[in-house]
């Protein structure tokens, strides 16, 4: 629960960053309909729309399974949004990875390391100024 | 709490209706940042985007205050969505009212009666086939 609360706080900070930069943004309800695709944060300025699955962690790696990636992709495709994984490692800023930056590890798992996020991720500023 | 659970259930039904009709849709987290504009449901098929404030009730009238209407409008404007109030009276289907259909009553209150919603509201089918 502490980790969930921390994650929710980090997501609210991200929402505020979007608003401060001309976007409307909101968090998805946790109690979604689990069989339906969903994302954690959606933001748009009427021109660009981002759908973001968020992960915050104090560890050095973040893991995602292929179902989670699949839901992000299918939500984004239907909604007309650009899909991103938003990662926040302890003591770092938000960092955003596009679908081409996610490395499949073994089986159905995908992983993002702290190092890899620094190398191939985008900062918030780069995110909103790209695409 | 019973009323909240009922409202959440009705919103989930609405989300499913959108998915069944080619839209991606999601509910907003209840614990938003209250000073920021928010809506209850957002749905898009990449062409049309709806931002919806939802009300379900067993009473014969639904009341909204001007702050709520203002938040719906400003969220929608920034996001690039069409704003609607979605109303679900007990035993009735969802019904959607555009900003021009909301009557200001006294002071800062707006009201939607069961009768008025039948007269000037749109069914879900009309909603997704209009605009």
Tab-separated table of C-alpha atoms in Angstrom:
chain	number	residue	atom	x	y	z
A	1	UNK	CA	0.000	0.000	0.000
A	2	UNK	CA	2.890	2.373	0.726
A	3	UNK	CA	4.247	1.643	-2.736
A	4	UNK	CA	0.789	2.174	-4.256
A	5	UNK	CA	0.426	5.526	-2.482
A	6	UNK	CA	3.872	6.570	-3.670
A	7	UNK	CA	2.967	5.583	-7.224
A	8	UNK	CA	-0.273	7.531	-7.063
A	9	UNK	CA	1.592	10.597	-5.749
A	10	UNK	CA	4.119	10.367	-8.586
A	11	UNK	CA	1.280	10.089	-11.103
A	12	UNK	CA	-0.411	13.168	-9.659
A	13	UNK	CA	2.856	15.074	-10.048
A	14	UNK	CA	2.961	13.986	-13.693
A	15	UNK	CA	-0.639	15.153	-14.183
A	16	UNK	CA	0.356	18.569	-12.811
A	17	UNK	CA	3.335	18.743	-15.157
A	18	UNK	CA	1.013	18.187	-18.107
A	19	UNK	CA	-1.410	20.885	-16.942
A	20	UNK	CA	1.478	23.308	-16.439
A	21	UNK	CA	2.392	22.755	-20.078
A	22	UNK	CA	-0.948	23.313	-21.772
A	23	UNK	CA	-2.304	19.781	-21.582
A	24	UNK	CA	-5.427	18.402	-19.934
A	25	UNK	CA	-4.557	15.181	-18.133
A	26	UNK	CA	-6.145	12.675	-15.810
A	27	UNK	CA	-5.468	9.448	-13.930
A	28	UNK	CA	-7.447	6.310	-14.628
A	29	UNK	CA	-9.500	4.698	-11.886
A	30	UNK	CA	-7.648	1.756	-10.389
A	31	UNK	CA	-10.760	-0.333	-10.264
A	32	UNK	CA	-11.132	-0.607	-14.002
A	33	UNK	CA	-12.734	-3.433	-15.873
A	34	UNK	CA	-9.703	-5.638	-15.891
A	35	UNK	CA	-10.533	-7.444	-19.116
A	36	UNK	CA	-10.563	-4.093	-20.954
A	37	UNK	CA	-7.385	-2.277	-21.975
A	38	UNK	CA	-6.467	0.627	-19.758
A	39	UNK	CA	-3.642	3.032	-19.088
A	40	UNK	CA	-2.638	4.995	-15.988
A	41	UNK	CA	-2.522	8.515	-17.361
A	42	UNK	CA	-4.035	10.129	-20.405
A	43	UNK	CA	-3.087	13.628	-21.572
A	44	UNK	CA	-3.913	15.733	-24.598
A	45	UNK	CA	-3.629	19.301	-25.815
A	46	UNK	CA	-6.049	18.666	-28.661
A	47	UNK	CA	-3.171	18.030	-31.051
A	48	UNK	CA	-1.031	15.415	-29.358
A	49	UNK	CA	-2.447	12.727	-27.081
A	50	UNK	CA	-0.319	10.546	-24.822
A	51	UNK	CA	-1.415	7.296	-23.167
A	52	UNK	CA	0.995	6.345	-20.400
A	53	UNK	CA	1.471	3.251	-18.270
A	54	UNK	CA	3.296	4.399	-15.159
A	55	UNK	CA	5.828	2.617	-12.997
A	56	UNK	CA	7.585	4.069	-10.015
A	57	UNK	CA	10.095	2.049	-8.086
A	58	UNK	CA	12.986	2.194	-5.669
A	59	UNK	CA	14.558	-0.813	-7.366
A	60	UNK	CA	16.978	-0.707	-10.280
A	61	UNK	CA	14.694	-2.501	-12.723
A	62	UNK	CA	11.095	-2.275	-13.741
A	63	UNK	CA	9.312	-5.310	-15.159
A	64	UNK	CA	6.294	-5.390	-17.396
A	65	UNK	CA	4.485	-8.366	-18.812
A	66	UNK	CA	3.332	-8.688	-22.378
A	67	UNK	CA	-0.331	-8.391	-21.347
A	68	UNK	CA	0.337	-4.948	-19.878
A	69	UNK	CA	2.189	-3.841	-23.010
A	70	UNK	CA	-0.602	-5.297	-25.147
A	71	UNK	CA	-3.264	-3.358	-23.230
A	72	UNK	CA	-1.320	-0.116	-23.550
A	73	UNK	CA	-0.919	-0.646	-27.283
A	74	UNK	CA	-4.511	-1.565	-27.996
A	75	UNK	CA	-5.891	1.249	-25.849
A	76	UNK	CA	-3.641	3.767	-27.596
A	77	UNK	CA	-4.421	2.526	-31.073
A	78	UNK	CA	-8.163	2.786	-30.550
A	79	UNK	CA	-8.027	6.083	-28.643
A	80	UNK	CA	-5.687	7.722	-31.117
A	81	UNK	CA	-2.928	8.254	-28.561
A	82	UNK	CA	0.840	7.748	-28.587
A	83	UNK	CA	1.743	4.950	-26.140
A	84	UNK	CA	4.542	5.379	-23.596
A	85	UNK	CA	5.840	3.681	-20.508
A	86	UNK	CA	6.527	6.319	-17.876
A	87	UNK	CA	9.175	5.265	-15.358
A	88	UNK	CA	10.194	6.992	-12.191
A	89	UNK	CA	13.142	5.539	-10.374
A	90	UNK	CA	13.723	6.760	-6.825
A	91	UNK	CA	15.439	10.138	-6.783
A	92	UNK	CA	15.119	10.551	-10.552
A	93	UNK	CA	12.778	12.500	-12.785
A	94	UNK	CA	10.074	10.901	-14.885
A	95	UNK	CA	11.444	9.224	-17.967
A	96	UNK	CA	9.404	8.015	-20.956
A	97	UNK	CA	10.036	5.052	-23.205
A	98	UNK	CA	8.306	4.469	-26.512
A	99	UNK	CA	7.270	1.006	-27.603
A	100	UNK	CA	10.466	0.553	-29.630
A	101	UNK	CA	12.616	1.095	-26.517
A	102	UNK	CA	11.256	-1.736	-24.419
A	103	UNK	CA	13.479	-4.786	-24.311
A	104	UNK	CA	11.943	-8.225	-24.091
A	105	UNK	CA	13.852	-10.300	-21.575
A	106	UNK	CA	12.902	-13.887	-20.996
A	107	UNK	CA	9.506	-15.350	-21.786
A	108	UNK	CA	6.721	-12.822	-21.620
A	109	UNK	CA	8.568	-10.279	-19.491
A	110	UNK	CA	9.876	-6.894	-20.553
A	111	UNK	CA	12.373	-5.003	-18.504
A	112	UNK	CA	13.548	-1.426	-18.130
A	113	UNK	CA	16.697	-0.852	-16.154
A	114	UNK	CA	17.623	2.413	-14.526
A	115	UNK	CA	20.627	2.615	-16.829
A	116	UNK	CA	18.624	1.839	-19.952
A	117	UNK	CA	15.981	4.413	-19.037
A	118	UNK	CA	18.677	7.086	-18.823
A	119	UNK	CA	20.085	6.061	-22.182
A	120	UNK	CA	16.987	5.566	-24.274
A	121	UNK	CA	14.229	7.335	-22.382
A	122	UNK	CA	12.938	10.845	-22.920
A	123	UNK	CA	12.613	13.522	-20.285
A	124	UNK	CA	9.204	15.155	-19.864
A	125	UNK	CA	10.370	18.156	-21.872
A	126	UNK	CA	11.539	15.978	-24.727
A	127	UNK	CA	8.329	13.990	-24.606
A	128	UNK	CA	6.047	16.970	-25.119
A	129	UNK	CA	8.329	18.569	-27.678
A	130	UNK	CA	8.757	15.461	-29.816
A	131	UNK	CA	6.494	13.458	-32.182
B	1	UNK	CA	-21.315	4.578	-0.280
B	2	UNK	CA	-24.130	2.523	-1.814
B	3	UNK	CA	-24.887	5.430	-4.126
B	4	UNK	CA	-21.202	5.793	-5.000
B	5	UNK	CA	-20.929	2.064	-5.807
B	6	UNK	CA	-24.045	2.276	-7.946
B	7	UNK	CA	-22.623	5.276	-9.787
B	8	UNK	CA	-19.324	3.486	-10.371
B	9	UNK	CA	-21.175	0.439	-11.695
B	10	UNK	CA	-23.198	2.597	-14.090
B	11	UNK	CA	-19.990	4.254	-15.288
B	12	UNK	CA	-18.384	0.879	-15.913
B	13	UNK	CA	-21.422	-0.107	-18.001
B	14	UNK	CA	-20.954	3.068	-20.014
B	15	UNK	CA	-17.262	2.280	-20.531
B	16	UNK	CA	-18.245	-1.139	-21.887
B	17	UNK	CA	-20.784	0.428	-24.260
B	18	UNK	CA	-18.033	2.619	-25.696
B	19	UNK	CA	-15.670	-0.353	-26.162
B	20	UNK	CA	-18.458	-2.335	-27.835
B	21	UNK	CA	-18.781	0.493	-30.340
B	22	UNK	CA	-15.182	0.955	-31.402
B	23	UNK	CA	-14.091	3.441	-28.746
B	24	UNK	CA	-11.377	3.227	-26.119
B	25	UNK	CA	-12.735	4.561	-22.837
B	26	UNK	CA	-11.715	4.880	-19.215
B	27	UNK	CA	-12.909	6.153	-15.848
B	28	UNK	CA	-11.029	8.862	-14.009
B	29	UNK	CA	-9.542	8.181	-10.601
B	30	UNK	CA	-11.794	9.531	-7.876
B	31	UNK	CA	-8.856	10.871	-5.949
B	32	UNK	CA	-7.940	13.499	-8.483
B	33	UNK	CA	-6.237	16.770	-7.778
B	34	UNK	CA	-9.356	18.649	-6.868
B	35	UNK	CA	-8.105	22.051	-7.973
B	36	UNK	CA	-7.554	20.711	-11.489
B	37	UNK	CA	-10.401	20.177	-13.952
B	38	UNK	CA	-11.483	16.575	-14.323
B	39	UNK	CA	-14.229	14.494	-15.854
B	40	UNK	CA	-15.620	11.060	-14.983
B	41	UNK	CA	-15.283	9.273	-18.304
B	42	UNK	CA	-13.175	9.907	-21.368
B	43	UNK	CA	-13.704	8.063	-24.649
B	44	UNK	CA	-12.247	8.359	-28.121
B	45	UNK	CA	-12.102	6.442	-31.377
B	46	UNK	CA	-9.291	8.618	-32.689
B	47	UNK	CA	-11.762	10.830	-34.534
B	48	UNK	CA	-14.306	11.847	-31.941
B	49	UNK	CA	-13.454	12.338	-28.276
B	50	UNK	CA	-16.054	12.679	-25.534
B	51	UNK	CA	-15.466	14.017	-22.020
B	52	UNK	CA	-18.357	13.100	-19.755
B	53	UNK	CA	-19.397	14.115	-16.264
B	54	UNK	CA	-21.631	11.343	-14.981
B	55	UNK	CA	-24.609	11.452	-12.653
B	56	UNK	CA	-26.742	8.519	-11.670
B	57	UNK	CA	-29.676	8.978	-9.351
B	58	UNK	CA	-32.922	7.481	-8.123
B	59	UNK	CA	-34.369	10.948	-7.705
B	60	UNK	CA	-36.236	12.908	-10.352
B	61	UNK	CA	-33.699	15.713	-10.625
B	62	UNK	CA	-29.964	15.981	-10.934
B	63	UNK	CA	-28.169	19.080	-9.734
B	64	UNK	CA	-24.824	20.417	-10.842
B	65	UNK	CA	-23.001	23.487	-9.676
B	66	UNK	CA	-21.284	25.970	-11.933
B	67	UNK	CA	-17.830	24.855	-10.739
B	68	UNK	CA	-18.527	21.339	-11.975
B	69	UNK	CA	-19.751	22.614	-15.338
B	70	UNK	CA	-16.730	24.933	-15.527
B	71	UNK	CA	-14.311	22.065	-14.892
B	72	UNK	CA	-15.973	19.917	-17.547
B	73	UNK	CA	-15.781	22.760	-20.055
B	74	UNK	CA	-12.177	23.691	-19.406
B	75	UNK	CA	-10.987	20.081	-19.381
B	76	UNK	CA	-12.748	19.427	-22.687
B	77	UNK	CA	-11.486	22.567	-24.343
B	78	UNK	CA	-7.874	21.805	-23.503
B	79	UNK	CA	-8.114	18.077	-24.231
B	80	UNK	CA	-9.913	18.552	-27.517
B	81	UNK	CA	-13.017	16.676	-26.407
B	82	UNK	CA	-16.752	17.313	-26.732
B	83	UNK	CA	-18.217	17.921	-23.251
B	84	UNK	CA	-21.379	16.126	-22.109
B	85	UNK	CA	-23.281	15.508	-18.929
B	86	UNK	CA	-24.245	11.830	-18.797
B	87	UNK	CA	-27.326	11.174	-16.676
B	88	UNK	CA	-28.754	7.868	-15.631
B	89	UNK	CA	-32.062	7.991	-13.814
B	90	UNK	CA	-33.143	4.797	-12.068
B	91	UNK	CA	-34.646	2.316	-14.508
B	92	UNK	CA	-33.663	4.426	-17.502
B	93	UNK	CA	-30.851	4.239	-20.039
B	94	UNK	CA	-27.932	6.642	-20.103
B	95	UNK	CA	-28.879	9.988	-21.561
B	96	UNK	CA	-26.455	12.714	-22.666
B	97	UNK	CA	-26.873	16.460	-22.538
B	98	UNK	CA	-24.661	18.934	-24.329
B	99	UNK	CA	-23.650	22.212	-22.751
B	100	UNK	CA	-26.504	24.047	-24.495
B	101	UNK	CA	-29.100	21.765	-22.883
B	102	UNK	CA	-28.281	22.465	-19.258
B	103	UNK	CA	-30.704	24.873	-17.596
B	104	UNK	CA	-29.451	27.252	-14.956
B	105	UNK	CA	-31.883	27.318	-12.075
B	106	UNK	CA	-31.285	29.607	-9.137
B	107	UNK	CA	-27.928	31.013	-8.199
B	108	UNK	CA	-25.032	28.852	-9.265
B	109	UNK	CA	-27.033	25.647	-9.633
B	110	UNK	CA	-27.904	23.830	-12.813
B	111	UNK	CA	-30.594	21.218	-12.936
B	112	UNK	CA	-31.589	18.330	-15.161
B	113	UNK	CA	-35.003	16.800	-14.603
B	114	UNK	CA	-35.975	13.320	-15.647
B	115	UNK	CA	-38.521	14.857	-18.015
B	116	UNK	CA	-36.072	17.326	-19.489
B	117	UNK	CA	-33.462	14.621	-20.029
B	118	UNK	CA	-35.982	12.620	-22.058
B	119	UNK	CA	-36.890	15.664	-24.118
B	120	UNK	CA	-33.505	17.206	-24.826
B	121	UNK	CA	-31.003	14.453	-24.082
B	122	UNK	CA	-29.415	12.051	-26.540
B	123	UNK	CA	-29.372	8.279	-26.253
B	124	UNK	CA	-25.989	6.564	-26.411
B	125	UNK	CA	-26.623	5.646	-30.045
B	126	UNK	CA	-27.442	9.228	-30.960
B	127	UNK	CA	-24.397	10.460	-29.042
B	128	UNK	CA	-21.882	8.378	-30.969
B	129	UNK	CA	-23.608	8.963	-34.303
B	130	UNK	CA	-23.861	12.729	-33.959
B	131	UNK	CA	-21.373	15.639	-34.034
